[in-house]
Amino acid sequence: MEWEFTPQQVVKGEAGYGLDEFRHDLMQEVGLNIPGLGQEQLEPVFSLAYDLCYWLATGKDYDEFEERFQDNNTVMFLRALREHGKANVEMLGAILQRMIMDGVEAGLSVDDAVDRVAAHQSELVRQGGVTLG
């Protein structure tokens, strides 16, 4: 994805771009890059792409993520995502940092702010509901 602002601007609060917008934009990007997918096929591919971005944005090791998959096509897809999705990972990391900072500025401890962001992210994933349009 390309934005008219930088991850640094998101972290500083100079650009209002959040998790919901990121997820929507990522869904659109996946849909554009893999034409012909119907909504029921697009959702699991998007979920995998988002999970990888979140995994990497939170500082986890790529190889640990990949180890969970045995299907060669999935592994190749993940490798392509990692290679071409570095900007997405950086932007998602910035969004998560801003969310944590917002929590701290609202009076939460850093640990509580991190927990709140993780819970919010988990709820978004559980709800799904991201669509093109």
Tab-separated table of C-alpha atoms in Angstrom:
chain	number	residue	atom	x	y	z
A	1	MET	CA	0.000	0.000	0.000
A	2	GLU	CA	1.011	3.575	-0.460
A	3	TRP	CA	0.009	6.415	1.800
A	4	GLU	CA	0.238	10.183	1.681
A	5	PHE	CA	1.827	10.119	5.128
A	6	THR	CA	4.612	8.215	6.822
A	7	PRO	CA	4.611	5.715	9.652
A	8	GLN	CA	6.487	8.327	11.687
A	9	GLN	CA	3.590	10.746	11.199
A	10	VAL	CA	1.199	8.076	12.457
A	11	VAL	CA	3.339	7.442	15.555
A	12	LYS	CA	3.489	11.180	16.274
A	13	GLY	CA	-0.276	11.504	15.866
A	14	GLU	CA	0.112	13.799	12.868
A	15	ALA	CA	-1.837	11.434	10.610
A	16	GLY	CA	-5.115	9.932	11.751
A	17	TYR	CA	-4.822	6.413	10.388
A	18	GLY	CA	-5.902	3.529	12.549
A	19	LEU	CA	-6.287	-0.204	12.682
A	20	ASP	CA	-9.723	-0.260	11.033
A	21	GLU	CA	-8.466	1.799	8.080
A	22	PHE	CA	-5.352	-0.315	7.755
A	23	ARG	CA	-7.349	-3.551	7.705
A	24	HIS	CA	-9.732	-2.136	5.089
A	25	ASP	CA	-6.843	-0.973	2.901
A	26	LEU	CA	-5.057	-4.313	3.252
A	27	MET	CA	-8.220	-6.132	2.201
A	28	GLN	CA	-8.389	-3.942	-0.898
A	29	GLU	CA	-4.725	-4.534	-1.649
A	30	VAL	CA	-5.112	-8.303	-1.395
A	31	GLY	CA	-8.178	-8.164	-3.632
A	32	LEU	CA	-6.351	-6.097	-6.250
A	33	ASN	CA	-3.220	-8.243	-6.210
A	34	ILE	CA	-5.111	-11.534	-6.494
A	35	PRO	CA	-7.871	-10.801	-9.003
A	36	GLY	CA	-10.761	-13.175	-9.370
A	37	LEU	CA	-11.121	-14.093	-5.720
A	38	GLY	CA	-14.666	-14.064	-4.471
A	39	GLN	CA	-15.409	-12.692	-1.000
A	40	GLU	CA	-15.402	-16.175	0.558
A	41	GLN	CA	-11.946	-16.878	-0.894
A	42	LEU	CA	-10.646	-13.374	-0.232
A	43	GLU	CA	-11.362	-13.398	3.496
A	44	PRO	CA	-9.015	-16.278	4.449
A	45	VAL	CA	-6.259	-14.896	2.213
A	46	PHE	CA	-6.696	-11.454	3.793
A	47	SER	CA	-6.696	-13.008	7.276
A	48	LEU	CA	-3.422	-14.778	6.546
A	49	ALA	CA	-1.877	-11.579	5.165
A	50	TYR	CA	-3.060	-9.563	8.176
A	51	ASP	CA	-1.877	-12.201	10.648
A	52	LEU	CA	1.583	-12.154	9.084
A	53	CYS	CA	1.738	-8.344	9.149
A	54	TYR	CA	0.654	-8.291	12.786
A	55	TRP	CA	3.108	-11.058	13.714
A	56	LEU	CA	6.015	-9.167	12.153
A	57	ALA	CA	4.862	-5.737	13.371
A	58	THR	CA	4.931	-7.012	16.930
A	59	GLY	CA	8.532	-8.134	16.550
A	60	LYS	CA	8.044	-11.851	16.212
A	61	ASP	CA	10.264	-14.092	14.100
A	62	TYR	CA	9.089	-14.816	10.554
A	63	ASP	CA	10.392	-18.391	10.560
A	64	GLU	CA	8.236	-19.241	13.589
A	65	PHE	CA	5.174	-18.033	11.678
A	66	GLU	CA	6.052	-19.984	8.552
A	67	GLU	CA	6.680	-23.204	10.490
A	68	ARG	CA	2.949	-23.472	11.175
A	69	PHE	CA	2.224	-24.128	7.502
A	70	GLN	CA	3.008	-27.290	5.563
A	71	ASP	CA	1.411	-26.387	2.235
A	72	ASN	CA	4.076	-25.234	-0.238
A	73	ASN	CA	1.718	-22.758	-1.934
A	74	THR	CA	0.953	-21.104	1.398
A	75	VAL	CA	4.632	-20.917	2.291
A	76	MET	CA	5.464	-19.343	-1.072
A	77	PHE	CA	2.619	-16.861	-0.611
A	78	LEU	CA	3.901	-15.972	2.869
A	79	ARG	CA	7.417	-15.437	1.551
A	80	ALA	CA	6.121	-13.133	-1.172
A	81	LEU	CA	4.068	-11.229	1.396
A	82	ARG	CA	7.084	-10.807	3.632
A	83	GLU	CA	9.222	-9.581	0.756
A	84	HIS	CA	6.702	-7.165	-0.737
A	85	GLY	CA	4.799	-6.178	2.410
A	86	LYS	CA	7.545	-4.507	4.430
A	87	ALA	CA	5.842	-1.115	4.187
A	88	ASN	CA	2.593	-2.665	5.464
A	89	VAL	CA	4.388	-4.167	8.453
A	90	GLU	CA	6.063	-0.848	9.208
A	91	MET	CA	2.759	1.022	8.985
A	92	LEU	CA	0.942	-1.492	11.161
A	93	GLY	CA	3.745	-1.243	13.713
A	94	ALA	CA	3.331	2.532	13.730
A	95	ILE	CA	-0.424	2.220	14.241
A	96	LEU	CA	0.085	-0.152	17.154
A	97	GLN	CA	2.699	2.169	18.689
A	98	ARG	CA	0.303	5.118	18.407
A	99	MET	CA	-2.472	3.110	20.024
A	100	ILE	CA	-0.179	2.174	22.913
A	101	MET	CA	0.920	5.791	23.299
A	102	ASP	CA	-2.715	6.902	23.351
A	103	GLY	CA	-3.342	4.467	26.194
A	104	VAL	CA	-0.345	5.715	28.158
A	105	GLU	CA	-1.381	9.333	27.588
A	106	ALA	CA	-4.830	8.401	28.919
A	107	GLY	CA	-3.214	7.208	32.152
A	108	LEU	CA	-2.628	3.495	31.554
A	109	SER	CA	0.646	1.821	32.391
A	110	VAL	CA	2.621	0.685	29.362
A	111	ASP	CA	1.735	-2.946	30.124
A	112	ASP	CA	-1.962	-2.115	30.428
A	113	ALA	CA	-1.847	-0.076	27.218
A	114	VAL	CA	-0.186	-2.978	25.375
A	115	ASP	CA	-2.788	-5.378	26.756
A	116	ARG	CA	-5.605	-3.063	25.677
A	117	VAL	CA	-4.234	-2.795	22.135
A	118	ALA	CA	-3.788	-6.574	21.918
A	119	ALA	CA	-7.361	-7.109	23.145
A	120	HIS	CA	-8.724	-4.581	20.625
A	121	GLN	CA	-6.785	-6.207	17.803
A	122	SER	CA	-8.014	-9.657	18.837
A	123	GLU	CA	-11.602	-8.441	18.877
A	124	LEU	CA	-11.240	-6.995	15.364
A	125	VAL	CA	-9.847	-10.288	14.110
A	126	ARG	CA	-12.604	-12.266	15.840
A	127	GLN	CA	-15.314	-10.039	14.365
A	128	GLY	CA	-13.808	-10.049	10.886
A	129	GLY	CA	-16.229	-8.148	8.721
A	130	VAL	CA	-13.717	-6.340	6.525
A	131	THR	CA	-15.094	-5.982	3.014
A	132	LEU	CA	-14.079	-4.278	-0.178
A	133	GLY	CA	-15.846	-1.083	-1.005
